[in-house]
Structures are given as structure tokens and as C-alpha cells.
């Protein structure tokens, strides 16, 4: 309040002009913090070469997740080109690895994928745990997945898990929580972006992303649609510009604000 400011000036001996600058700055900083908004990221994953990543960006997509290893035991030949196109379009790129369980040697599947990716920038390397040719032996399945994750970590990659309640239950058992420290991307095709439909499993209290719609068409290519469950904040940067003259004259102080990240829902 004004009385508080005056009392502070009297007790500390601070020049009233400097106090005015301080109060002016704090006022607009407070207003800007109130304007800080929470936004969700939207993205797609693909199992083929997408024809137009720039179009995806213009349609509000923020991240792009191509398949880079296939369930038949080989690197996806479209992986590198998809990553290249995503970068050119300004999309953040993850990738997913669909394990070939019957092929064995999970560590080699990881190293083959890393070699195929080369120098392309990838954020999260998702290990796809869904029902396809997994044996009924939970212990063996856990060991297979863990070896993949360990190899990713050993190579300095950020691993994540793609699955859902029923897949996890059948493949490794709901009680296996050893990987709950990794990001979780869960699938539930209810065509709603709300992550409140998440049913906890595997020790994950909150998912990182939700895949809410299966194969659909966007920008001329087949995609699955996902949304972030732990939204990012938009950031606002402030700069207080003044000279020695401005310090002596409150009217000369220029407080400017610049939004450095802007994301649309």
C-alpha cells in the first residue's frame, strides 16, 4: 500500500524516486505473472513417411514421433527422413521403437536404431510395449524391456515407455513398477484430450502424454494424435531499461515485456 511504501522510505532513507521505480516495476511484473498461461502440447506419431511436416506445424502440432524400429526386426527406412523433415518444420522430435521380441538381442535393436538416427536430434526414445508376439512369461518380458531401457541409458538417450493398463497387465504384470521413473505415454482411444481418463499402472501416478486417437489423416498422411498431460508454461521475459538520467526521472523509465515462447492450443 501507499502507507507501507512511505513508511519504508522513512525507515530506510530510500530515495522516493527509486522507490517509485521499484513499485512501478513490481506492479507490472505482478500483472505479467498473472498472465502466465498453461498450454498443452499436441503431437502426432507415424509409422510411414509423412508428406508434410510443415503443414502439421501450421495445424497446431508441436511434436512428431516417427517409428524408427519395426516389429519384424529391422530399422524403419523412413526414420531418418521423418526426423529431418520434423526438424525443418520446427517440430520437436521423439521416436518410438517397436521391439521384435522373437528376434531377441534387445540391446542390438537399440544400437541399430541409434545408428540409423545418426546425428538427428531426438528428445525421448519411446519403447513401445503393446500386445504383439510377447510370450506369457512376465519375467522374460520384463528382462527384455529392461535391457532395452538400460542400453538407451548407457548410450546417453532419454528413454520413455509407451503402453496402457491392459497391455502392461498382460505383458509384464500391473505390479511391475521398476521403470516408473521414466516418462509414460499411455494410449486410450476415447478421442478426448483429457488425461483424467488415465488408469494407474506400473507405479506411474501421472502420465506424460496421452495418445487419444488412433489412425486418422492429417496434412495428407496417416497419424495418431497425442497430447501432453503435464502442460508446459508459456514464458514471459521482462527487461527494465534505464540510464543514469532515467534513474533520476521516473517518467524516463521504460518497462518492456516480450513473450519469448508462444504456443497455441
PDB file of C-alpha atoms in Angstrom:
ATOM      1  CA  UNK A   1       0.000   0.000   0.000  1.00  0.00           C
ATOM      2  CA  UNK A   2       0.969   3.672  -0.239  1.00  0.00           C
ATOM      3  CA  UNK A   3       1.336   3.957   3.535  1.00  0.00           C
ATOM      4  CA  UNK A   4       3.619   0.890   3.509  1.00  0.00           C
ATOM      5  CA  UNK A   5       5.761   2.461   0.799  1.00  0.00           C
ATOM      6  CA  UNK A   6       6.016   5.752   2.663  1.00  0.00           C
ATOM      7  CA  UNK A   7       6.913   4.008   5.902  1.00  0.00           C
ATOM      8  CA  UNK A   8       9.588   2.048   4.064  1.00  0.00           C
ATOM      9  CA  UNK A   9      11.047   5.237   2.663  1.00  0.00           C
ATOM     10  CA  UNK A  10      11.087   6.868   6.098  1.00  0.00           C
ATOM     11  CA  UNK A  11      12.674   3.889   7.829  1.00  0.00           C
ATOM     12  CA  UNK A  12      15.290   3.087   5.221  1.00  0.00           C
ATOM     13  CA  UNK A  13      16.000   6.507   3.812  1.00  0.00           C
ATOM     14  CA  UNK A  14      15.488   5.218   0.265  1.00  0.00           C
ATOM     15  CA  UNK A  15      15.026   7.998  -2.247  1.00  0.00           C
ATOM     16  CA  UNK A  16      11.348   8.303  -3.177  1.00  0.00           C
ATOM     17  CA  UNK A  17      12.200   8.301  -6.861  1.00  0.00           C
ATOM     18  CA  UNK A  18      13.929   4.941  -6.580  1.00  0.00           C
ATOM     19  CA  UNK A  19      11.028   3.583  -4.552  1.00  0.00           C
ATOM     20  CA  UNK A  20       8.685   4.724  -7.294  1.00  0.00           C
ATOM     21  CA  UNK A  21      10.711   2.843  -9.888  1.00  0.00           C
ATOM     22  CA  UNK A  22      10.634  -0.258  -7.701  1.00  0.00           C
ATOM     23  CA  UNK A  23       6.862  -0.120  -7.182  1.00  0.00           C
ATOM     24  CA  UNK A  24       6.288   0.560 -10.874  1.00  0.00           C
ATOM     25  CA  UNK A  25       8.385  -2.474 -11.813  1.00  0.00           C
ATOM     26  CA  UNK A  26       6.736  -4.796  -9.287  1.00  0.00           C
ATOM     27  CA  UNK A  27       3.260  -3.715 -10.396  1.00  0.00           C
ATOM     28  CA  UNK A  28       3.837  -4.744 -13.993  1.00  0.00           C
ATOM     29  CA  UNK A  29       5.746  -7.862 -13.046  1.00  0.00           C
ATOM     30  CA  UNK A  30       2.769  -8.979 -10.957  1.00  0.00           C
ATOM     31  CA  UNK A  31       0.375  -8.305 -13.824  1.00  0.00           C
ATOM     32  CA  UNK A  32       2.583 -10.288 -16.198  1.00  0.00           C
ATOM     33  CA  UNK A  33       2.788 -13.229 -13.815  1.00  0.00           C
ATOM     34  CA  UNK A  34      -0.989 -13.305 -13.683  1.00  0.00           C
ATOM     35  CA  UNK A  35      -0.941 -13.519 -17.472  1.00  0.00           C
ATOM     36  CA  UNK A  36       1.324 -16.568 -17.383  1.00  0.00           C
ATOM     37  CA  UNK A  37      -0.710 -19.312 -19.006  1.00  0.00           C
ATOM     38  CA  UNK A  38      -0.542 -23.088 -19.121  1.00  0.00           C
ATOM     39  CA  UNK A  39      -0.681 -24.723 -22.524  1.00  0.00           C
ATOM     40  CA  UNK A  40      -0.761 -28.340 -23.650  1.00  0.00           C
ATOM     41  CA  UNK A  41       1.458 -29.667 -26.408  1.00  0.00           C
ATOM     42  CA  UNK A  42      -0.113 -31.549 -29.295  1.00  0.00           C
ATOM     43  CA  UNK A  43       1.653 -34.033 -31.496  1.00  0.00           C
ATOM     44  CA  UNK A  44       1.450 -36.998 -33.822  1.00  0.00           C
ATOM     45  CA  UNK A  45       3.181 -40.336 -34.284  1.00  0.00           C
ATOM     46  CA  UNK A  46       3.628 -42.041 -37.634  1.00  0.00           C
ATOM     47  CA  UNK A  47       4.636 -45.443 -38.979  1.00  0.00           C
ATOM     48  CA  UNK A  48       5.174 -44.241 -42.568  1.00  0.00           C
ATOM     49  CA  UNK A  49       6.872 -41.270 -44.215  1.00  0.00           C
ATOM     50  CA  UNK A  50       4.712 -38.227 -43.567  1.00  0.00           C
ATOM     51  CA  UNK A  51       4.449 -35.989 -46.646  1.00  0.00           C
ATOM     52  CA  UNK A  52       4.121 -32.562 -44.989  1.00  0.00           C
ATOM     53  CA  UNK A  53       5.538 -31.807 -41.537  1.00  0.00           C
ATOM     54  CA  UNK A  54       5.270 -28.054 -42.146  1.00  0.00           C
ATOM     55  CA  UNK A  55       1.536 -28.470 -42.563  1.00  0.00           C
ATOM     56  CA  UNK A  56       1.412 -30.337 -39.245  1.00  0.00           C
ATOM     57  CA  UNK A  57       3.147 -27.400 -37.595  1.00  0.00           C
ATOM     58  CA  UNK A  58       0.686 -24.946 -39.102  1.00  0.00           C
ATOM     59  CA  UNK A  59      -2.173 -27.098 -37.777  1.00  0.00           C
ATOM     60  CA  UNK A  60      -1.034 -26.669 -34.180  1.00  0.00           C
ATOM     61  CA  UNK A  61       1.128 -29.751 -33.748  1.00  0.00           C
ATOM     62  CA  UNK A  62       4.201 -29.301 -31.525  1.00  0.00           C
ATOM     63  CA  UNK A  63       5.928 -32.676 -31.576  1.00  0.00           C
ATOM     64  CA  UNK A  64       6.452 -35.516 -34.032  1.00  0.00           C
ATOM     65  CA  UNK A  65       7.156 -39.174 -33.199  1.00  0.00           C
ATOM     66  CA  UNK A  66       8.172 -41.433 -36.096  1.00  0.00           C
ATOM     67  CA  UNK A  67       8.670 -45.172 -35.807  1.00  0.00           C
ATOM     68  CA  UNK A  68      12.365 -45.989 -36.058  1.00  0.00           C
ATOM     69  CA  UNK A  69      12.432 -49.738 -35.383  1.00  0.00           C
ATOM     70  CA  UNK A  70       9.859 -52.274 -36.556  1.00  0.00           C
ATOM     71  CA  UNK A  71       8.292 -55.391 -35.078  1.00  0.00           C
ATOM     72  CA  UNK A  72       9.810 -57.524 -37.867  1.00  0.00           C
ATOM     73  CA  UNK A  73      13.328 -56.838 -36.638  1.00  0.00           C
ATOM     74  CA  UNK A  74      14.744 -54.053 -38.747  1.00  0.00           C
ATOM     75  CA  UNK A  75      15.225 -50.304 -38.687  1.00  0.00           C
ATOM     76  CA  UNK A  76      12.409 -48.309 -40.256  1.00  0.00           C
ATOM     77  CA  UNK A  77      13.792 -46.948 -43.526  1.00  0.00           C
ATOM     78  CA  UNK A  78      11.703 -43.764 -43.162  1.00  0.00           C
ATOM     79  CA  UNK A  79      13.077 -42.893 -39.729  1.00  0.00           C
ATOM     80  CA  UNK A  80      15.903 -40.518 -40.673  1.00  0.00           C
ATOM     81  CA  UNK A  81      13.882 -38.678 -43.328  1.00  0.00           C
ATOM     82  CA  UNK A  82      10.955 -38.197 -40.948  1.00  0.00           C
ATOM     83  CA  UNK A  83      13.298 -36.738 -38.330  1.00  0.00           C
ATOM     84  CA  UNK A  84      14.909 -34.466 -40.903  1.00  0.00           C
ATOM     85  CA  UNK A  85      11.519 -33.172 -42.067  1.00  0.00           C
ATOM     86  CA  UNK A  86      10.337 -32.635 -38.489  1.00  0.00           C
ATOM     87  CA  UNK A  87      13.370 -30.506 -37.686  1.00  0.00           C
ATOM     88  CA  UNK A  88      12.943 -28.457 -40.851  1.00  0.00           C
ATOM     89  CA  UNK A  89       9.333 -27.786 -39.880  1.00  0.00           C
ATOM     90  CA  UNK A  90      10.229 -26.693 -36.354  1.00  0.00           C
ATOM     91  CA  UNK A  91       8.675 -29.696 -34.625  1.00  0.00           C
ATOM     92  CA  UNK A  92      10.206 -31.272 -31.536  1.00  0.00           C
ATOM     93  CA  UNK A  93      11.112 -34.859 -32.409  1.00  0.00           C
ATOM     94  CA  UNK A  94      10.820 -38.022 -30.350  1.00  0.00           C
ATOM     95  CA  UNK A  95      10.849 -41.525 -31.821  1.00  0.00           C
ATOM     96  CA  UNK A  96       9.410 -44.910 -30.951  1.00  0.00           C
ATOM     97  CA  UNK A  97      10.897 -48.364 -31.087  1.00  0.00           C
ATOM     98  CA  UNK A  98       8.559 -51.287 -31.759  1.00  0.00           C
ATOM     99  CA  UNK A  99      10.535 -54.241 -30.396  1.00  0.00           C
ATOM    100  CA  UNK A 100      10.921 -57.516 -32.252  1.00  0.00           C
ATOM    101  CA  UNK A 101      10.613 -59.830 -29.265  1.00  0.00           C
ATOM    102  CA  UNK A 102      11.080 -63.031 -31.248  1.00  0.00           C
ATOM    103  CA  UNK A 103      14.309 -61.640 -32.735  1.00  0.00           C
ATOM    104  CA  UNK A 104      15.969 -61.470 -29.311  1.00  0.00           C
ATOM    105  CA  UNK A 105      19.018 -59.328 -28.581  1.00  0.00           C
ATOM    106  CA  UNK A 106      17.166 -56.208 -27.369  1.00  0.00           C
ATOM    107  CA  UNK A 107      20.385 -54.230 -26.870  1.00  0.00           C
ATOM    108  CA  UNK A 108      21.304 -54.642 -30.535  1.00  0.00           C
ATOM    109  CA  UNK A 109      17.860 -53.401 -31.590  1.00  0.00           C
ATOM    110  CA  UNK A 110      18.673 -50.220 -29.692  1.00  0.00           C
ATOM    111  CA  UNK A 111      22.160 -49.802 -31.136  1.00  0.00           C
ATOM    112  CA  UNK A 112      20.826 -50.413 -34.656  1.00  0.00           C
ATOM    113  CA  UNK A 113      18.232 -47.685 -34.098  1.00  0.00           C
ATOM    114  CA  UNK A 114      20.842 -45.269 -32.773  1.00  0.00           C
ATOM    115  CA  UNK A 115      22.995 -45.891 -35.845  1.00  0.00           C
ATOM    116  CA  UNK A 116      20.033 -45.227 -38.144  1.00  0.00           C
ATOM    117  CA  UNK A 117      19.165 -41.971 -36.360  1.00  0.00           C
ATOM    118  CA  UNK A 118      22.718 -40.708 -36.681  1.00  0.00           C
ATOM    119  CA  UNK A 119      23.140 -37.045 -35.792  1.00  0.00           C
ATOM    120  CA  UNK A 120      19.436 -36.183 -35.819  1.00  0.00           C
ATOM    121  CA  UNK A 121      18.189 -34.575 -32.622  1.00  0.00           C
ATOM    122  CA  UNK A 122      15.743 -36.735 -30.640  1.00  0.00           C
ATOM    123  CA  UNK A 123      14.227 -35.914 -27.273  1.00  0.00           C
ATOM    124  CA  UNK A 124      12.535 -39.066 -25.924  1.00  0.00           C
ATOM    125  CA  UNK A 125      13.183 -42.582 -27.221  1.00  0.00           C
ATOM    126  CA  UNK A 126       9.931 -44.441 -26.556  1.00  0.00           C
ATOM    127  CA  UNK A 127       9.935 -48.225 -26.091  1.00  0.00           C
ATOM    128  CA  UNK A 128       6.596 -49.480 -27.403  1.00  0.00           C
ATOM    129  CA  UNK A 129       5.111 -52.086 -25.070  1.00  0.00           C
ATOM    130  CA  UNK A 130       1.927 -53.343 -26.698  1.00  0.00           C
ATOM    131  CA  UNK A 131       0.432 -56.730 -27.406  1.00  0.00           C
ATOM    132  CA  UNK A 132       2.198 -58.316 -30.360  1.00  0.00           C
ATOM    133  CA  UNK A 133       4.134 -61.583 -30.135  1.00  0.00           C
ATOM    134  CA  UNK A 134       5.078 -61.232 -26.477  1.00  0.00           C
ATOM    135  CA  UNK A 135       5.387 -64.552 -24.612  1.00  0.00           C
ATOM    136  CA  UNK A 136       3.318 -65.187 -21.486  1.00  0.00           C
ATOM    137  CA  UNK A 137       6.410 -65.174 -19.280  1.00  0.00           C
ATOM    138  CA  UNK A 138       6.336 -61.883 -17.355  1.00  0.00           C
ATOM    139  CA  UNK A 139       9.867 -62.315 -16.049  1.00  0.00           C
ATOM    140  CA  UNK A 140      11.333 -62.721 -19.543  1.00  0.00           C
ATOM    141  CA  UNK A 141       9.339 -59.796 -20.885  1.00  0.00           C
ATOM    142  CA  UNK A 142      10.477 -57.572 -18.038  1.00  0.00           C
ATOM    143  CA  UNK A 143      14.094 -58.535 -18.674  1.00  0.00           C
ATOM    144  CA  UNK A 144      13.727 -57.780 -22.403  1.00  0.00           C
ATOM    145  CA  UNK A 145      12.251 -54.315 -21.827  1.00  0.00           C
ATOM    146  CA  UNK A 146      14.731 -53.505 -19.088  1.00  0.00           C
ATOM    147  CA  UNK A 147      17.657 -54.424 -21.334  1.00  0.00           C
ATOM    148  CA  UNK A 148      16.374 -52.026 -23.991  1.00  0.00           C
ATOM    149  CA  UNK A 149      15.991 -49.223 -21.468  1.00  0.00           C
ATOM    150  CA  UNK A 150      19.408 -49.889 -19.950  1.00  0.00           C
ATOM    151  CA  UNK A 151      21.040 -49.770 -23.385  1.00  0.00           C
ATOM    152  CA  UNK A 152      19.373 -46.436 -24.120  1.00  0.00           C
ATOM    153  CA  UNK A 153      20.595 -45.047 -20.819  1.00  0.00           C
ATOM    154  CA  UNK A 154      24.101 -46.402 -21.421  1.00  0.00           C
ATOM    155  CA  UNK A 155      24.172 -44.569 -24.739  1.00  0.00           C
ATOM    156  CA  UNK A 156      23.026 -41.316 -23.138  1.00  0.00           C
ATOM    157  CA  UNK A 157      19.478 -41.396 -24.506  1.00  0.00           C
ATOM    158  CA  UNK A 158      16.301 -40.381 -22.654  1.00  0.00           C
ATOM    159  CA  UNK A 159      14.046 -43.431 -22.523  1.00  0.00           C
ATOM    160  CA  UNK A 160      10.265 -43.490 -22.160  1.00  0.00           C
ATOM    161  CA  UNK A 161       7.561 -46.158 -22.135  1.00  0.00           C
ATOM    162  CA  UNK A 162       4.516 -46.358 -24.405  1.00  0.00           C
ATOM    163  CA  UNK A 163       1.760 -48.663 -23.134  1.00  0.00           C
ATOM    164  CA  UNK A 164      -1.565 -48.759 -21.327  1.00  0.00           C
ATOM    165  CA  UNK A 165      -3.203 -50.513 -18.403  1.00  0.00           C
ATOM    166  CA  UNK A 166      -4.293 -53.655 -20.264  1.00  0.00           C
ATOM    167  CA  UNK A 167      -1.147 -54.060 -22.340  1.00  0.00           C
ATOM    168  CA  UNK A 168       1.062 -53.684 -19.279  1.00  0.00           C
ATOM    169  CA  UNK A 169      -1.099 -56.107 -17.313  1.00  0.00           C
ATOM    170  CA  UNK A 170      -0.796 -58.826 -19.949  1.00  0.00           C
ATOM    171  CA  UNK A 171       2.854 -58.365 -20.886  1.00  0.00           C
ATOM    172  CA  UNK A 172       4.653 -57.674 -17.584  1.00  0.00           C
ATOM    173  CA  UNK A 173       2.004 -57.515 -14.839  1.00  0.00           C
ATOM    174  CA  UNK A 174       0.465 -54.452 -13.230  1.00  0.00           C
ATOM    175  CA  UNK A 175       2.707 -54.710 -10.178  1.00  0.00           C
ATOM    176  CA  UNK A 176       5.980 -54.200 -12.078  1.00  0.00           C
ATOM    177  CA  UNK A 177       6.996 -50.639 -11.264  1.00  0.00           C
ATOM    178  CA  UNK A 178      10.742 -50.726 -11.850  1.00  0.00           C
ATOM    179  CA  UNK A 179      10.507 -48.311 -14.786  1.00  0.00           C
ATOM    180  CA  UNK A 180       8.057 -45.855 -13.233  1.00  0.00           C
ATOM    181  CA  UNK A 181      10.771 -43.198 -13.090  1.00  0.00           C
ATOM    182  CA  UNK A 182      10.609 -42.910 -16.893  1.00  0.00           C
ATOM    183  CA  UNK A 183       8.098 -40.758 -18.793  1.00  0.00           C
ATOM    184  CA  UNK A 184       4.884 -42.637 -19.649  1.00  0.00           C
ATOM    185  CA  UNK A 185       2.949 -42.200 -22.888  1.00  0.00           C
ATOM    186  CA  UNK A 186      -0.338 -44.022 -22.456  1.00  0.00           C
ATOM    187  CA  UNK A 187      -2.882 -44.973 -25.089  1.00  0.00           C
ATOM    188  CA  UNK A 188      -6.628 -44.577 -24.717  1.00  0.00           C
ATOM    189  CA  UNK A 189      -8.606 -44.003 -27.883  1.00  0.00           C
ATOM    190  CA  UNK A 190     -11.509 -42.049 -26.418  1.00  0.00           C
ATOM    191  CA  UNK A 191     -10.995 -39.040 -28.725  1.00  0.00           C
ATOM    192  CA  UNK A 192     -10.750 -36.713 -25.747  1.00  0.00           C
ATOM    193  CA  UNK A 193      -7.658 -34.740 -24.804  1.00  0.00           C
ATOM    194  CA  UNK A 194      -8.340 -35.042 -21.084  1.00  0.00           C
ATOM    195  CA  UNK A 195      -5.756 -37.113 -19.223  1.00  0.00           C
ATOM    196  CA  UNK A 196      -8.196 -37.673 -16.351  1.00  0.00           C
ATOM    197  CA  UNK A 197      -9.101 -40.958 -18.034  1.00  0.00           C
ATOM    198  CA  UNK A 198      -5.711 -42.379 -17.068  1.00  0.00           C
ATOM    199  CA  UNK A 199      -5.947 -45.625 -15.083  1.00  0.00           C
ATOM    200  CA  UNK A 200      -2.767 -46.020 -12.970  1.00  0.00           C
ATOM    201  CA  UNK A 201      -0.476 -48.992 -13.570  1.00  0.00           C
ATOM    202  CA  UNK A 202       3.161 -49.928 -13.229  1.00  0.00           C
ATOM    203  CA  UNK A 203       3.849 -47.380 -10.498  1.00  0.00           C
ATOM    204  CA  UNK A 204       3.131 -44.328 -12.685  1.00  0.00           C
ATOM    205  CA  UNK A 205       0.988 -41.833 -10.816  1.00  0.00           C
ATOM    206  CA  UNK A 206       0.808 -39.403 -13.720  1.00  0.00           C
ATOM    207  CA  UNK A 207       1.449 -39.922 -17.442  1.00  0.00           C
ATOM    208  CA  UNK A 208       3.481 -37.515 -19.544  1.00  0.00           C
ATOM    209  CA  UNK A 209       1.430 -37.913 -22.731  1.00  0.00           C
ATOM    210  CA  UNK A 210      -1.820 -39.441 -23.889  1.00  0.00           C
ATOM    211  CA  UNK A 211      -2.471 -40.952 -27.309  1.00  0.00           C
ATOM    212  CA  UNK A 212      -6.179 -40.194 -27.617  1.00  0.00           C
ATOM    213  CA  UNK A 213      -6.953 -41.076 -31.231  1.00  0.00           C
ATOM    214  CA  UNK A 214      -5.729 -43.884 -33.444  1.00  0.00           C
ATOM    215  CA  UNK A 215      -5.069 -43.789 -37.142  1.00  0.00           C
ATOM    216  CA  UNK A 216      -6.519 -40.703 -38.764  1.00  0.00           C
ATOM    217  CA  UNK A 217      -5.416 -38.416 -41.592  1.00  0.00           C
ATOM    218  CA  UNK A 218      -3.805 -35.031 -41.087  1.00  0.00           C
ATOM    219  CA  UNK A 219      -1.999 -32.999 -43.744  1.00  0.00           C
ATOM    220  CA  UNK A 220      -2.160 -35.830 -46.246  1.00  0.00           C
ATOM    221  CA  UNK A 221      -0.599 -38.521 -44.055  1.00  0.00           C
ATOM    222  CA  UNK A 222      -1.729 -41.176 -41.599  1.00  0.00           C
ATOM    223  CA  UNK A 223      -1.129 -40.200 -37.962  1.00  0.00           C
ATOM    224  CA  UNK A 224      -2.126 -40.991 -34.396  1.00  0.00           C
ATOM    225  CA  UNK A 225      -2.951 -37.987 -32.209  1.00  0.00           C
ATOM    226  CA  UNK A 226      -1.481 -37.269 -28.769  1.00  0.00           C
ATOM    227  CA  UNK A 227      -1.481 -34.533 -26.157  1.00  0.00           C
ATOM    228  CA  UNK A 228       0.779 -33.685 -23.230  1.00  0.00           C
ATOM    229  CA  UNK A 229      -0.620 -34.452 -19.777  1.00  0.00           C
ATOM    230  CA  UNK A 230       1.814 -32.214 -17.923  1.00  0.00           C
ATOM    231  CA  UNK A 231       1.421 -28.921 -19.819  1.00  0.00           C
ATOM    232  CA  UNK A 232       4.298 -26.559 -20.389  1.00  0.00           C
ATOM    233  CA  UNK A 233       4.199 -22.973 -19.252  1.00  0.00           C
ATOM    234  CA  UNK A 234       4.467 -20.106 -21.679  1.00  0.00           C
ATOM    235  CA  UNK A 235       7.291 -17.895 -20.580  1.00  0.00           C
ATOM    236  CA  UNK A 236       7.378 -14.129 -20.463  1.00  0.00           C
ATOM    237  CA  UNK A 237      10.653 -12.235 -20.304  1.00  0.00           C
ATOM    238  CA  UNK A 238      10.959  -8.718 -18.972  1.00  0.00           C
ATOM    239  CA  UNK A 239      13.613  -6.081 -19.401  1.00  0.00           C
ATOM    240  CA  UNK A 240      13.862  -2.924 -17.320  1.00  0.00           C
ATOM    241  CA  UNK A 241      15.637  -0.336 -19.430  1.00  0.00           C
ATOM    242  CA  UNK A 242      17.067   2.785 -17.860  1.00  0.00           C
ATOM    243  CA  UNK A 243      20.048   5.120 -17.932  1.00  0.00           C
ATOM    244  CA  UNK A 244      21.551   7.257 -15.202  1.00  0.00           C
ATOM    245  CA  UNK A 245      19.147  10.004 -16.313  1.00  0.00           C
ATOM    246  CA  UNK A 246      16.212   7.617 -16.092  1.00  0.00           C
ATOM    247  CA  UNK A 247      17.169   6.778 -12.526  1.00  0.00           C
ATOM    248  CA  UNK A 248      16.703  10.448 -11.690  1.00  0.00           C
ATOM    249  CA  UNK A 249      13.438  10.834 -13.588  1.00  0.00           C
ATOM    250  CA  UNK A 250      10.622   8.299 -13.109  1.00  0.00           C
ATOM    251  CA  UNK A 251       8.956   9.325 -16.345  1.00  0.00           C
ATOM    252  CA  UNK A 252      12.036   8.169 -18.257  1.00  0.00           C
ATOM    253  CA  UNK A 253      11.781   4.545 -17.087  1.00  0.00           C
ATOM    254  CA  UNK A 254      10.727   2.181 -19.858  1.00  0.00           C
ATOM    255  CA  UNK A 255       9.403  -1.194 -18.768  1.00  0.00           C
ATOM    256  CA  UNK A 256       9.117  -3.552 -21.706  1.00  0.00           C
ATOM    257  CA  UNK A 257       7.801  -7.110 -21.906  1.00  0.00           C
ATOM    258  CA  UNK A 258       8.469  -9.669 -24.614  1.00  0.00           C
ATOM    259  CA  UNK A 259       6.845 -13.101 -24.897  1.00  0.00           C
ATOM    260  CA  UNK A 260       9.569 -15.464 -25.996  1.00  0.00           C
ATOM    261  CA  UNK A 261       7.538 -18.652 -26.331  1.00  0.00           C
ATOM    262  CA  UNK A 262       4.034 -18.669 -27.710  1.00  0.00           C
ATOM    263  CA  UNK A 263       2.055 -21.851 -28.148  1.00  0.00           C
ATOM    264  CA  UNK A 264      -1.498 -22.231 -29.280  1.00  0.00           C
ATOM    265  CA  UNK A 265      -3.905 -24.895 -28.197  1.00  0.00           C
TER     266      UNK A 265
END
